[in-house]
């Protein structure tokens, strides 16, 4: 499997070298580096379009110039998955339709991207009793009635204290601050930021271009890069299996038995005439 790696800073090249020199790399995937140095940074979009690469990972220390409209960030860690329904938005922007759209995007991602059957989602409290009562609870009841296993809203402190994240496939927070709180308390520093809701497979690490790297020890960001690569590889395989499983659904085994013969129609007609007579 060919995985594209976006590199836009000098330190990113060193991190990539450390990551790819690790024994875990082996022949599991083939890296394709995109950078100004290689003069191919503009090729990533066309390579994705024509299937020359399966997915893209933004290397630690790099900033991406690709635009990902409609994407939702799912923070993927060994211990927890977290997403914010208010990612990059203000409180005033949260309404019924937006909330349902974000919840369903996370629900569908668990099935398609992470191969989770009948996903269980937790929704944390907004911190406002009015918002919880008049927005979150009605949406939870509405989606539960449609077969979505959504539970909450949970108090953030109780959720953390009782380690309730262990009972769910993904935890939805209302704000970005809540998401960072959960990640800071539960997740590792090398967790992956997967962008769901896109036709392509894209992931980033928590190490942005503004991060102050220790050039003498790049093992952690290199490990984060490998984790992001393994995440997108898993997502690619899961999407293929999902599409194959839903491509040709089995026909219904039960058909309603109906008798459309003239005999049946005349029998009913005679019965009606007799009753009226």
CSV table of C-alpha atoms in Angstrom, one decimal, residues 1-234:
chain,number,residue,atom,x,y,z
A,1,UNK,CA,0.0,0.0,0.0
A,2,UNK,CA,1.4,3.4,-1.0
A,3,UNK,CA,0.9,6.2,1.6
A,4,UNK,CA,1.6,9.8,0.8
A,5,UNK,CA,3.5,11.8,3.4
A,6,UNK,CA,3.3,15.6,3.3
A,7,UNK,CA,6.5,17.4,4.4
A,8,UNK,CA,6.7,21.2,4.5
A,9,UNK,CA,9.4,21.9,7.1
A,10,UNK,CA,13.0,20.9,7.6
A,11,UNK,CA,12.5,19.1,10.9
A,12,UNK,CA,9.7,17.0,9.3
A,13,UNK,CA,12.3,15.4,7.0
A,14,UNK,CA,14.3,14.3,9.9
A,15,UNK,CA,11.3,12.9,11.7
A,16,UNK,CA,10.3,11.0,8.5
A,17,UNK,CA,13.8,9.5,8.3
A,18,UNK,CA,13.6,8.3,11.9
A,19,UNK,CA,10.1,6.9,11.5
A,20,UNK,CA,10.9,5.0,8.3
A,21,UNK,CA,14.2,3.6,9.7
A,22,UNK,CA,12.2,1.9,12.5
A,23,UNK,CA,12.1,-2.0,12.3
A,24,UNK,CA,8.3,-1.8,12.4
A,25,UNK,CA,8.3,-0.2,9.0
A,26,UNK,CA,9.6,-3.1,7.0
A,27,UNK,CA,7.6,-3.8,3.8
A,28,UNK,CA,4.2,-3.0,5.3
A,29,UNK,CA,3.7,0.1,3.2
A,30,UNK,CA,5.5,2.2,0.6
A,31,UNK,CA,6.0,5.9,1.5
A,32,UNK,CA,5.6,8.6,-1.1
A,33,UNK,CA,7.1,11.9,0.1
A,34,UNK,CA,5.6,15.2,-1.1
A,35,UNK,CA,7.7,18.3,-0.5
A,36,UNK,CA,9.0,21.4,-2.2
A,37,UNK,CA,12.4,19.9,-2.0
A,38,UNK,CA,11.2,17.0,-4.2
A,39,UNK,CA,9.2,19.5,-6.3
A,40,UNK,CA,6.2,17.2,-6.2
A,41,UNK,CA,4.1,18.9,-3.4
A,42,UNK,CA,1.4,19.8,-5.9
A,43,UNK,CA,1.0,16.2,-7.1
A,44,UNK,CA,-0.7,14.9,-4.0
A,45,UNK,CA,-4.3,15.8,-5.1
A,46,UNK,CA,-4.0,14.2,-8.6
A,47,UNK,CA,-2.2,11.1,-7.1
A,48,UNK,CA,-5.2,10.7,-4.7
A,49,UNK,CA,-7.7,11.2,-7.5
A,50,UNK,CA,-6.1,8.6,-9.8
A,51,UNK,CA,-5.3,6.1,-7.1
A,52,UNK,CA,-1.5,6.4,-7.2
A,53,UNK,CA,-1.6,6.6,-3.4
A,54,UNK,CA,-4.2,5.2,-1.0
A,55,UNK,CA,-4.0,7.9,1.7
A,56,UNK,CA,-2.2,11.0,3.0
A,57,UNK,CA,-0.6,11.7,6.3
A,58,UNK,CA,0.7,15.2,7.3
A,59,UNK,CA,4.1,14.7,8.9
A,60,UNK,CA,4.9,16.2,12.3
A,61,UNK,CA,6.3,19.7,12.0
A,62,UNK,CA,4.4,20.3,8.7
A,63,UNK,CA,1.5,22.4,7.8
A,64,UNK,CA,-0.9,21.3,5.2
A,65,UNK,CA,-2.1,23.5,2.4
A,66,UNK,CA,-4.9,21.1,1.4
A,67,UNK,CA,-8.4,22.2,2.1
A,68,UNK,CA,-10.7,19.7,3.8
A,69,UNK,CA,-14.2,21.2,3.7
A,70,UNK,CA,-16.8,19.2,5.6
A,71,UNK,CA,-14.2,17.1,7.5
A,72,UNK,CA,-14.7,16.1,11.1
A,73,UNK,CA,-11.7,15.4,13.3
A,74,UNK,CA,-11.7,12.1,15.2
A,75,UNK,CA,-8.9,11.8,17.7
A,76,UNK,CA,-7.8,8.2,17.6
A,77,UNK,CA,-5.9,6.7,20.6
A,78,UNK,CA,-5.3,3.2,21.9
A,79,UNK,CA,-7.5,4.1,24.9
A,80,UNK,CA,-10.2,6.4,23.5
A,81,UNK,CA,-11.7,8.0,20.4
A,82,UNK,CA,-12.9,11.6,20.8
A,83,UNK,CA,-14.7,14.1,18.5
A,84,UNK,CA,-16.2,17.5,19.1
A,85,UNK,CA,-19.5,18.4,17.6
A,86,UNK,CA,-18.6,22.1,17.9
A,87,UNK,CA,-15.1,21.8,16.3
A,88,UNK,CA,-14.0,25.3,15.3
A,89,UNK,CA,-17.5,26.8,16.0
A,90,UNK,CA,-19.1,29.2,18.5
A,91,UNK,CA,-21.8,28.3,21.0
A,92,UNK,CA,-24.4,30.3,18.9
A,93,UNK,CA,-23.8,28.0,15.9
A,94,UNK,CA,-25.0,24.8,17.7
A,95,UNK,CA,-28.6,23.8,16.7
A,96,UNK,CA,-30.6,20.7,16.1
A,97,UNK,CA,-29.6,20.1,12.5
A,98,UNK,CA,-25.9,20.7,13.1
A,99,UNK,CA,-25.9,18.5,16.1
A,100,UNK,CA,-27.6,15.6,14.3
A,101,UNK,CA,-25.4,16.0,11.3
A,102,UNK,CA,-22.2,15.8,13.4
A,103,UNK,CA,-23.4,12.8,15.4
A,104,UNK,CA,-24.4,10.9,12.3
A,105,UNK,CA,-21.1,11.6,10.7
A,106,UNK,CA,-19.3,10.1,13.7
A,107,UNK,CA,-21.7,7.2,13.8
A,108,UNK,CA,-21.2,6.4,10.1
A,109,UNK,CA,-17.4,6.8,10.4
A,110,UNK,CA,-17.3,4.1,13.2
A,111,UNK,CA,-19.0,1.7,10.9
A,112,UNK,CA,-17.2,2.4,7.6
A,113,UNK,CA,-13.8,3.6,8.8
A,114,UNK,CA,-13.3,1.6,12.0
A,115,UNK,CA,-15.3,-1.5,11.3
A,116,UNK,CA,-17.4,-1.2,14.4
A,117,UNK,CA,-20.8,-2.9,14.2
A,118,UNK,CA,-23.6,-1.3,16.2
A,119,UNK,CA,-21.4,1.6,17.5
A,120,UNK,CA,-22.0,3.0,21.0
A,121,UNK,CA,-21.6,6.8,21.3
A,122,UNK,CA,-21.4,8.9,24.5
A,123,UNK,CA,-22.4,12.6,24.4
A,124,UNK,CA,-21.0,14.8,27.1
A,125,UNK,CA,-23.0,17.6,28.7
A,126,UNK,CA,-22.7,21.1,27.3
A,127,UNK,CA,-22.3,22.5,30.8
A,128,UNK,CA,-25.6,24.4,30.4
A,129,UNK,CA,-28.7,22.8,31.8
A,130,UNK,CA,-30.9,24.7,29.4
A,131,UNK,CA,-28.9,23.4,26.3
A,132,UNK,CA,-28.9,19.9,27.7
A,133,UNK,CA,-32.6,19.9,28.4
A,134,UNK,CA,-33.9,21.5,25.2
A,135,UNK,CA,-31.3,20.4,22.7
A,136,UNK,CA,-29.1,17.5,23.7
A,137,UNK,CA,-31.7,15.3,25.4
A,138,UNK,CA,-34.3,15.6,22.6
A,139,UNK,CA,-31.7,14.8,19.9
A,140,UNK,CA,-30.5,11.8,21.9
A,141,UNK,CA,-34.1,10.5,22.2
A,142,UNK,CA,-34.7,11.2,18.5
A,143,UNK,CA,-31.7,9.3,17.3
A,144,UNK,CA,-32.2,6.4,19.8
A,145,UNK,CA,-35.7,6.0,18.3
A,146,UNK,CA,-34.0,5.6,14.9
A,147,UNK,CA,-31.6,2.9,16.2
A,148,UNK,CA,-28.5,5.0,16.9
A,149,UNK,CA,-26.9,3.9,20.2
A,150,UNK,CA,-26.3,7.3,21.6
A,151,UNK,CA,-26.2,7.9,25.4
A,152,UNK,CA,-25.9,10.9,27.6
A,153,UNK,CA,-25.5,13.7,28.2
A,154,UNK,CA,-22.8,12.9,30.8
A,155,UNK,CA,-21.2,15.2,33.3
A,156,UNK,CA,-17.5,15.6,32.2
A,157,UNK,CA,-16.1,15.2,35.7
A,158,UNK,CA,-18.1,12.0,36.4
A,159,UNK,CA,-17.2,10.7,33.0
A,160,UNK,CA,-13.5,11.0,33.7
A,161,UNK,CA,-13.6,9.9,37.3
A,162,UNK,CA,-15.5,6.7,36.5
A,163,UNK,CA,-13.6,6.0,33.3
A,164,UNK,CA,-16.8,5.7,31.4
A,165,UNK,CA,-15.1,6.1,28.1
A,166,UNK,CA,-14.2,2.4,28.3
A,167,UNK,CA,-17.9,1.5,27.6
A,168,UNK,CA,-18.1,3.5,24.3
A,169,UNK,CA,-16.7,3.3,20.9
A,170,UNK,CA,-16.4,7.1,20.6
A,171,UNK,CA,-17.0,10.0,23.0
A,172,UNK,CA,-18.6,13.2,21.6
A,173,UNK,CA,-17.9,16.4,23.3
A,174,UNK,CA,-19.8,19.7,22.7
A,175,UNK,CA,-16.7,21.9,22.8
A,176,UNK,CA,-13.1,21.7,21.7
A,177,UNK,CA,-12.0,22.4,25.2
A,178,UNK,CA,-13.9,19.3,26.5
A,179,UNK,CA,-12.2,17.2,23.8
A,180,UNK,CA,-8.7,18.5,24.8
A,181,UNK,CA,-9.5,17.8,28.5
A,182,UNK,CA,-10.4,14.2,27.8
A,183,UNK,CA,-7.3,13.7,25.5
A,184,UNK,CA,-5.0,15.3,28.1
A,185,UNK,CA,-6.3,13.0,30.9
A,186,UNK,CA,-6.6,9.7,28.9
A,187,UNK,CA,-4.9,9.7,25.5
A,188,UNK,CA,-1.2,9.4,24.7
A,189,UNK,CA,0.9,12.3,23.2
A,190,UNK,CA,1.2,10.4,20.0
A,191,UNK,CA,-2.6,10.0,19.2
A,192,UNK,CA,-3.8,10.5,15.6
A,193,UNK,CA,-6.1,13.1,14.2
A,194,UNK,CA,-8.1,11.4,11.6
A,195,UNK,CA,-10.3,13.5,9.2
A,196,UNK,CA,-13.6,11.7,8.6
A,197,UNK,CA,-16.4,12.7,6.3
A,198,UNK,CA,-14.1,12.9,3.2
A,199,UNK,CA,-13.9,10.8,0.1
A,200,UNK,CA,-10.1,10.5,0.7
A,201,UNK,CA,-8.3,9.2,3.7
A,202,UNK,CA,-6.3,11.8,5.6
A,203,UNK,CA,-4.6,11.9,9.0
A,204,UNK,CA,-2.4,14.3,11.0
A,205,UNK,CA,-0.5,14.0,14.3
A,206,UNK,CA,-0.6,16.4,17.3
A,207,UNK,CA,2.8,17.8,16.4
A,208,UNK,CA,2.1,20.9,14.3
A,209,UNK,CA,4.6,23.1,12.6
A,210,UNK,CA,4.7,25.4,15.6
A,211,UNK,CA,5.7,22.6,18.0
A,212,UNK,CA,9.1,23.1,19.7
A,213,UNK,CA,10.9,19.8,18.8
A,214,UNK,CA,14.0,18.4,20.6
A,215,UNK,CA,16.2,17.7,17.6
A,216,UNK,CA,18.3,15.3,19.7
A,217,UNK,CA,15.2,13.1,20.4
A,218,UNK,CA,12.7,12.7,17.6
A,219,UNK,CA,11.5,9.2,18.6
A,220,UNK,CA,8.1,10.4,19.9
A,221,UNK,CA,7.0,12.4,16.8
A,222,UNK,CA,8.4,9.6,14.7
A,223,UNK,CA,6.2,7.1,16.6
A,224,UNK,CA,3.2,9.5,16.1
A,225,UNK,CA,3.9,9.5,12.4
A,226,UNK,CA,3.9,5.7,12.2
A,227,UNK,CA,0.7,5.5,14.3
A,228,UNK,CA,-1.0,7.9,11.8
A,229,UNK,CA,0.2,5.8,8.9
A,230,UNK,CA,-1.1,2.6,10.5
A,231,UNK,CA,-4.4,4.3,11.2
A,232,UNK,CA,-5.0,5.4,7.6
A,233,UNK,CA,-3.9,1.9,6.3
A,234,UNK,CA,-6.5,0.4,8.6
